[in-house]
Coordinates of C-alpha atoms and ligand atoms in Angstrom, one line a residue:
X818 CA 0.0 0.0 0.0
X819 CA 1.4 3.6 -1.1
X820 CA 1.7 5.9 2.1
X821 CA 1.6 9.0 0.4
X822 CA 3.2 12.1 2.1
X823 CA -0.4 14.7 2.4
X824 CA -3.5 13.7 1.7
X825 CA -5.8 16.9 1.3
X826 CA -9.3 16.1 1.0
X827 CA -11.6 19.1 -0.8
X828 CA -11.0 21.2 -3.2
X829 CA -12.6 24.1 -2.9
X830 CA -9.6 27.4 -2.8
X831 CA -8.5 26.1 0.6
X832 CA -7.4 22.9 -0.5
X833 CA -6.7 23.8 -3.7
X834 CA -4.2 25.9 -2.7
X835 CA -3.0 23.5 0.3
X836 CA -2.5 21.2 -2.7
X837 CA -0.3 23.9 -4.7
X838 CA 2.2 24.8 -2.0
X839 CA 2.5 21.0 -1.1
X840 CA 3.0 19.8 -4.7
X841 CA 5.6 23.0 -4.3
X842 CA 7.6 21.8 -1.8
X843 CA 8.1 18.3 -3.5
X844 CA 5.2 16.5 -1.3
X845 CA 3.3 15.1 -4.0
X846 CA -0.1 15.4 -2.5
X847 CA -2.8 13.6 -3.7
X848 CA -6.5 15.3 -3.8
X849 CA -9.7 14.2 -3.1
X850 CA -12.1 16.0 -5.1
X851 CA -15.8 14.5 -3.3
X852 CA -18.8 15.0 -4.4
X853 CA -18.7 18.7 -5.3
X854 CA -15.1 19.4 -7.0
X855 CA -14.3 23.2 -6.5
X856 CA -17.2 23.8 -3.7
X857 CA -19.3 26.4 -3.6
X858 CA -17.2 29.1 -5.8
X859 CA -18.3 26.6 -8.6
X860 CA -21.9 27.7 -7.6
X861 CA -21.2 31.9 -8.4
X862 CA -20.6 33.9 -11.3
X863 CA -18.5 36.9 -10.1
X864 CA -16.3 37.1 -7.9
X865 CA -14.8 40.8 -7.8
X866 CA -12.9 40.5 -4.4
X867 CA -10.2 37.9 -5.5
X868 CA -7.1 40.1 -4.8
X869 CA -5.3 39.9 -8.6
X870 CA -8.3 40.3 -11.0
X871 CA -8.4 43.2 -11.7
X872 CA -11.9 42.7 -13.8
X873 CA -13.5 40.1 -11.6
X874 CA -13.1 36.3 -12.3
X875 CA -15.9 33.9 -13.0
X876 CA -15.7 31.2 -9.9
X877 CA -15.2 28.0 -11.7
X878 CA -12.7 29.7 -13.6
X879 CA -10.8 30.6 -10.9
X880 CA -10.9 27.1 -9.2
X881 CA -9.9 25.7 -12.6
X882 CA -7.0 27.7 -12.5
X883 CA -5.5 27.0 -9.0
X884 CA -6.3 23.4 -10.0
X885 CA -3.7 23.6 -13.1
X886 CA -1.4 25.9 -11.0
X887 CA -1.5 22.8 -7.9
X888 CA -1.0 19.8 -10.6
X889 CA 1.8 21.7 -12.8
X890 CA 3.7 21.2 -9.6
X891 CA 2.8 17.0 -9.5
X892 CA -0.7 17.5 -7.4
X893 CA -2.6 14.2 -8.1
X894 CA -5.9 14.2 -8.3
X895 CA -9.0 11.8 -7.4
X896 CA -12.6 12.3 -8.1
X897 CA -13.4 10.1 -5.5
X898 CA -15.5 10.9 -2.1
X899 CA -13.6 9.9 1.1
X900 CA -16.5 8.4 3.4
X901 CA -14.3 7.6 6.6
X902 CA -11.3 8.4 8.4
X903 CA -9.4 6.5 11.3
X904 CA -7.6 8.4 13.0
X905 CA -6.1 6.0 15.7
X906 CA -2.4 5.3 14.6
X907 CA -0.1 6.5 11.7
X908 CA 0.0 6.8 8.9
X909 CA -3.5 7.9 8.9
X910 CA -6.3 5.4 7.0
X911 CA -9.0 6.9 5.0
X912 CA -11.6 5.4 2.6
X913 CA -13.8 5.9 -0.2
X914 CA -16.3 3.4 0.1
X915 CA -14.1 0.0 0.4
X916 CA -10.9 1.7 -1.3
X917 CA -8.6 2.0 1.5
X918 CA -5.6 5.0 0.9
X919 CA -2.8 6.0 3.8
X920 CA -1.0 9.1 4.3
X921 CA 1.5 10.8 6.8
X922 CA -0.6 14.1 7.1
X923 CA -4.3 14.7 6.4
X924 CA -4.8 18.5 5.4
X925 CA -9.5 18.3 5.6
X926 CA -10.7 21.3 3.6
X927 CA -14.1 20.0 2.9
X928 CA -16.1 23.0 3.1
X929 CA -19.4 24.0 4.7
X930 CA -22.9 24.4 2.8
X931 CA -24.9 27.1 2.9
X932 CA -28.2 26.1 4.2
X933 CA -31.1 26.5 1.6
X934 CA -35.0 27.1 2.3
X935 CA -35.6 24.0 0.2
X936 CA -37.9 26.4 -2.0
X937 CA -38.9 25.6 -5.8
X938 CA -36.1 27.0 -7.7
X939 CA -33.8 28.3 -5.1
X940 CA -30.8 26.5 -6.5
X941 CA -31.0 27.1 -10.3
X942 CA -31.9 31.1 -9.3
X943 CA -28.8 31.2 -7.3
X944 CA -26.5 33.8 -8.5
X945 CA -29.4 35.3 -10.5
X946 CA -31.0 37.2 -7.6
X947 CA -30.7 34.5 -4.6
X948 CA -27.3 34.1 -2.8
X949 CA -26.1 33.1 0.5
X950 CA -23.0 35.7 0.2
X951 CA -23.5 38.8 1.3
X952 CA -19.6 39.9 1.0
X953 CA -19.6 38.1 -2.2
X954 CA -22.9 39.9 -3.9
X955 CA -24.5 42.6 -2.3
X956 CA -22.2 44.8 -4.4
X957 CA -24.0 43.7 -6.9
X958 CA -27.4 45.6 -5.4
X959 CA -26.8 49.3 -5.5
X960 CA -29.8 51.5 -5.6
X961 CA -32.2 48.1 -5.5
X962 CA -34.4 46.2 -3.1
X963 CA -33.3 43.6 -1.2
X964 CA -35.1 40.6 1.0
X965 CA -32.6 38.4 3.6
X966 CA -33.7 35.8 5.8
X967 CA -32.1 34.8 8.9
X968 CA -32.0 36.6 12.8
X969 CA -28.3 35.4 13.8
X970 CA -25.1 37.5 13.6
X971 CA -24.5 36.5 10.0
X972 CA -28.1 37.7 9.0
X973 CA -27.3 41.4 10.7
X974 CA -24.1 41.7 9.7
X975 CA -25.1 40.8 5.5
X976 CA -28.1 43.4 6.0
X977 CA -25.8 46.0 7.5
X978 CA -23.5 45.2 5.3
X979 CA -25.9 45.0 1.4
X980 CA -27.5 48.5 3.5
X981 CA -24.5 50.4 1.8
X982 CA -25.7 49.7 -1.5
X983 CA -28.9 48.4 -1.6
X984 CA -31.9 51.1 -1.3
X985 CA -33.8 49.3 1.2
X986 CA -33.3 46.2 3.4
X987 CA -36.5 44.1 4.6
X988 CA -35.4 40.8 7.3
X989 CA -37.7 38.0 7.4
X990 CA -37.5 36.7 10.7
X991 CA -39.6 33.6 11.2
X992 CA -39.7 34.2 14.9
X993 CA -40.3 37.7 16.9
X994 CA -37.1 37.7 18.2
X995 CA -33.3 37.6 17.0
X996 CA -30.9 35.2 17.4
X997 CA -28.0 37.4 16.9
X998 CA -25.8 39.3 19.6
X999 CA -27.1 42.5 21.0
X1000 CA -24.6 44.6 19.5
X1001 CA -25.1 43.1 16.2
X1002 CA -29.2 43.4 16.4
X1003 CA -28.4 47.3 17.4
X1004 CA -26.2 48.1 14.7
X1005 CA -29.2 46.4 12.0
X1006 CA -31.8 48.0 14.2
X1007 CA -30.4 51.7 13.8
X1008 CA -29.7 51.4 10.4
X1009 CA -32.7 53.0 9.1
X1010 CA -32.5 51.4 5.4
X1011 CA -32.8 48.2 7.4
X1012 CA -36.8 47.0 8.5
X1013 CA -37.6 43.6 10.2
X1014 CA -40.9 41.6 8.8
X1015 CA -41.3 39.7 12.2
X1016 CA -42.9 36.0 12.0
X1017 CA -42.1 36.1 8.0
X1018 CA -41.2 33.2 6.2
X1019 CA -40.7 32.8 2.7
X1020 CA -42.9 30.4 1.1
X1021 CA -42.0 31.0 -3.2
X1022 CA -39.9 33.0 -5.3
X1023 CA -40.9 34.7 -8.0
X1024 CA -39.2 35.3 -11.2
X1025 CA -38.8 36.3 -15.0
X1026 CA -36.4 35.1 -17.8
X1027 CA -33.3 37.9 -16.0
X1028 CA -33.9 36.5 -12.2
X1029 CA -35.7 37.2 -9.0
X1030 CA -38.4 39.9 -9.0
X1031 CA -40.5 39.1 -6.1
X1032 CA -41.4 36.3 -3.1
X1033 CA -44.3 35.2 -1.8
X1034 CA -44.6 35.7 2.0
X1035 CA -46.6 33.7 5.1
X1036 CA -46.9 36.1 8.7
X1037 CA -47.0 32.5 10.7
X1038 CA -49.2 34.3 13.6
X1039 CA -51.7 35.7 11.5
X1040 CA -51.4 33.2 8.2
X1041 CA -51.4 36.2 5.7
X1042 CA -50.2 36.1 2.6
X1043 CA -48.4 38.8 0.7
X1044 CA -46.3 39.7 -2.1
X1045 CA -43.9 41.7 -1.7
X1046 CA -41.2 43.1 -4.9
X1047 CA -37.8 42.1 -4.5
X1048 CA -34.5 42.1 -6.9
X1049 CA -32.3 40.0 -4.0
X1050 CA -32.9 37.2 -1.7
X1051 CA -30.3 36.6 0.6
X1052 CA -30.5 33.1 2.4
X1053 CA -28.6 33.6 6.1
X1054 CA -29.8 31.1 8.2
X1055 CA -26.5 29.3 8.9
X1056 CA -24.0 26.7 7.1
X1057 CA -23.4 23.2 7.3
X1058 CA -20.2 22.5 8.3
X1059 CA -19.0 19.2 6.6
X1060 CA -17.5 17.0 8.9
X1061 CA -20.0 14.1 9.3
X1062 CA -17.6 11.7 7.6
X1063 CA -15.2 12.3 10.7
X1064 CA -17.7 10.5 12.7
X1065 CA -16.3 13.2 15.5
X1066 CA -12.5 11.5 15.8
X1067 CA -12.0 15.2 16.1
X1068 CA -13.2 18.0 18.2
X1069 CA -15.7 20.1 16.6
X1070 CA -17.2 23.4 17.9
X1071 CA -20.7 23.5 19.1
X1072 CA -21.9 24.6 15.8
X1073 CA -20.1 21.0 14.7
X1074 CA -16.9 23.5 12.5
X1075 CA -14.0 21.9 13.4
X1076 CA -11.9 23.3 16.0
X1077 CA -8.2 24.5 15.0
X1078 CA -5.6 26.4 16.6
X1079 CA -1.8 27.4 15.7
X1080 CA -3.5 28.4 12.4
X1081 CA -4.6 24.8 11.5
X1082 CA -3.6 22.1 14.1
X1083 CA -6.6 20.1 14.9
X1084 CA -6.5 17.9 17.8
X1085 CA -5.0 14.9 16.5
X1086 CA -0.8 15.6 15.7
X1087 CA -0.9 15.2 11.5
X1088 CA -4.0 16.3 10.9
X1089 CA -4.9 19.6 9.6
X1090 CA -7.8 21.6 8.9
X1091 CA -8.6 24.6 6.3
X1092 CA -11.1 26.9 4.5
X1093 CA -14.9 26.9 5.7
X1094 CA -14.7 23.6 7.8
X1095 CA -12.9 25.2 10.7
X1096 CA -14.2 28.6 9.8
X1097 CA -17.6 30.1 10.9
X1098 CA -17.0 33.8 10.8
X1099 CA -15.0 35.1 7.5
X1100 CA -16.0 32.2 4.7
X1101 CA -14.2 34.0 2.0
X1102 CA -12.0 32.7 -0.6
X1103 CA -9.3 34.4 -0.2
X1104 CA -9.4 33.5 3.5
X1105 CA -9.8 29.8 2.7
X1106 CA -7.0 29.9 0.6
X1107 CA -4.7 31.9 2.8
X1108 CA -5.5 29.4 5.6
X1109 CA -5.1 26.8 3.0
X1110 CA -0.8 28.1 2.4
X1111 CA -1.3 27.8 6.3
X1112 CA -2.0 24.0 6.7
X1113 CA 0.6 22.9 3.8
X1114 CA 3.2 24.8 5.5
X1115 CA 2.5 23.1 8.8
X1116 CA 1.7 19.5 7.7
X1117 CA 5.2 20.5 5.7
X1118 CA 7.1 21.0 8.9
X1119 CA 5.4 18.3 11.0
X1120 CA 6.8 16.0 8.2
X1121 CA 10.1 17.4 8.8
X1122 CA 9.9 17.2 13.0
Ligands
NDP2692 P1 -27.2 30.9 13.4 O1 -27.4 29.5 13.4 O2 -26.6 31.6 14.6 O3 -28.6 31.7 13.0 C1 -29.4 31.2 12.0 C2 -30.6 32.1 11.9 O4 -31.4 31.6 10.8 C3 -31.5 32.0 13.1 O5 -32.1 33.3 13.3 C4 -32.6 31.0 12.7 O6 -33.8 31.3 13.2 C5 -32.7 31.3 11.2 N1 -33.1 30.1 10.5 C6 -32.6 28.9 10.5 N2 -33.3 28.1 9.6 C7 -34.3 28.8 9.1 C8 -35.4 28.6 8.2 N3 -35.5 27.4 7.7 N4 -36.2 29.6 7.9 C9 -36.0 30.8 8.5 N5 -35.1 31.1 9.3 C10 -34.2 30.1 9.7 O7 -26.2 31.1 12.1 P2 -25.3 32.3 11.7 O8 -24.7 32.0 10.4 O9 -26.0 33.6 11.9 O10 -24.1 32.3 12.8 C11 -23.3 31.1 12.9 C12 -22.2 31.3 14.0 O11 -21.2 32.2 13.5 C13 -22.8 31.9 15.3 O12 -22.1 31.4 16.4 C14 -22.5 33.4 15.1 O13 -22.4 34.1 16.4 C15 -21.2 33.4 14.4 N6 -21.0 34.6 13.6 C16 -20.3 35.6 14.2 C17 -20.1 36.8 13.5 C18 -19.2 37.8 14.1 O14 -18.9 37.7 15.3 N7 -18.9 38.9 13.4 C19 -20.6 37.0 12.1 C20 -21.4 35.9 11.7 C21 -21.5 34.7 12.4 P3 -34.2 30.8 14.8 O15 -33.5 31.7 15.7 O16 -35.7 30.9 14.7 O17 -33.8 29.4 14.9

């Protein structure tokens, strides 16, 4: 059986770019694509806040390119799905399905999902007037109306944040109170382009041939129905994290990201973690990939200790 050097499983811009500066520094990493190659930048169209473009980059496109960049330095890759991990002794065992593999280090990159209403059309309208990025899109809402539903801190800080373009800001809030920290809920509360539509949920979107122009609305205490006119529709009501294949061999947060420290370490010596998986608050790109270079480096020097 091959024990490889780093194995980096997901390869969305964190471990993409965990695979580039480990194929870099001679490691020959081999990369575990899963069931969504390039994560969720494969799911956007522009993406303007890429440092180096200075005209924007289409998402795939820029995943595509890291990918070439990582394997004209000898990254492997597998479009397989790893299923299971064991943790217990080195090197490390992992599996897709029966397939059994073995490496040194792990680097686990695998993302977290944005959670979706489960609305008709929600996906194939994405990035044509629904989005679960704030930082990535509401730039893309100046002067125009927008709807976001969620009441935690990522929910106040996307309105307050699409408030400095968008001309108005309505919350759905399927409950009449927030989830999100005082300070948060003050800052979204005093921001008078911002208004709360307490006990909302959204029940349909509704759209033309160029994207979202409206959703259909349910107030849950008094079972109204409304229409309401709408160019954005901003999904905040938390992320996934993926790390059910882990079967919790490592320590996770309470919100189940896992848990890193040192830039990367997880718990267990040899493993590593990067990008959305360990990261609740930032979720950019660039900040997966920057903690992506981290993770290399330091599966790099606990291969040389
Ligand atoms: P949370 O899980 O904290 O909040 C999710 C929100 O979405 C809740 O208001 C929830 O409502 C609502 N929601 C969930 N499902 C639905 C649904 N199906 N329909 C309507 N509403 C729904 O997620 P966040 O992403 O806001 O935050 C995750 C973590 O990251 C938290 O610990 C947060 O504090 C942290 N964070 C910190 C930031 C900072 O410090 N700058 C910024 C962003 C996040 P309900 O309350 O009714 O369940």
């Amino acid at each position: 059986m091959t024990v490889h050097k780093v194995a980096i499983i997901g390869t969305g811009p964190a471990g993409l770019t965990a695979a580039l500066y480990s194929a870099r520094a001679d490691l020959a990493p081999i990369v575990f694509e899963g069931h969504e190659p390039g994560g969720q930048l494969t799911l956007t169209t522009d993406v303007e806040n890429f440092p180096g473009f200075p005209e924007g980059v289409m998402g795939p496109d820029l995943i595509n390119n890291i990918k070439k960049q990582a394997a004209r330095f000898g990254a492997e890759y597998i479009q397989k799905h790893v299923t299971r991990v064991d943790t217990t002794s080195r090197p490390f065992k992992f599996y897709c399905d029966d397939e059994e593999f073995q490496s040194e280090t792990l680097i686990i990159s695998t993302g977290a999902s944005a959670k979706f209403l489960g609305l008709a059309n929600e996906k194939e309208l994405t990035g044509k007037g629904v989005s679960t990025c704030a930082t990535c899109d509401g730039f893309f809402y100046r002067d125009k109306v927008v709807h976001i539903v969620g009441g935690g801190d990522t929910a106040m800080e996307d309105a307050t944040f699409i408030a400095k373009f968008a001309s108005k800001v309505y919350m759905c809030v399927r409950k009449d109170t927030l989830r999100a920290s005082k300070p948060m809920q003050k800052r979204a509360m005093d921001n008078e382009k911002i208004e709360f539509l307490w006990n909302t949920e959204v029940q349909e979107i509704l759209f033309d041939d160029s994207g979202v122009t409206g959703i259909k609305v349910i107030n849950n205490k008094s079972n109204e129905v409304s229409t309401r006119q709408t160019d954005g529709l901003f999904y905040a009501i938390g992320h996934r994290p993926n790390t059910a294949f882990l079967e919790k061999q490592i320590d996770l947060d309470d919100h189940g990201f896992i848990s890193t420290k040192n830039g990367g370490e997880t718990n267990i010596a040899g493993i590593f973690a990067c990008g959305d998986v360990q990261d609740p608050i930032f979720r950019q790109a660039i900040s997966a990939a920057g903690s992506g270079c981290q993770a290399s480096m330091l599966a790099e020097r606990f291969l040389h200790s």
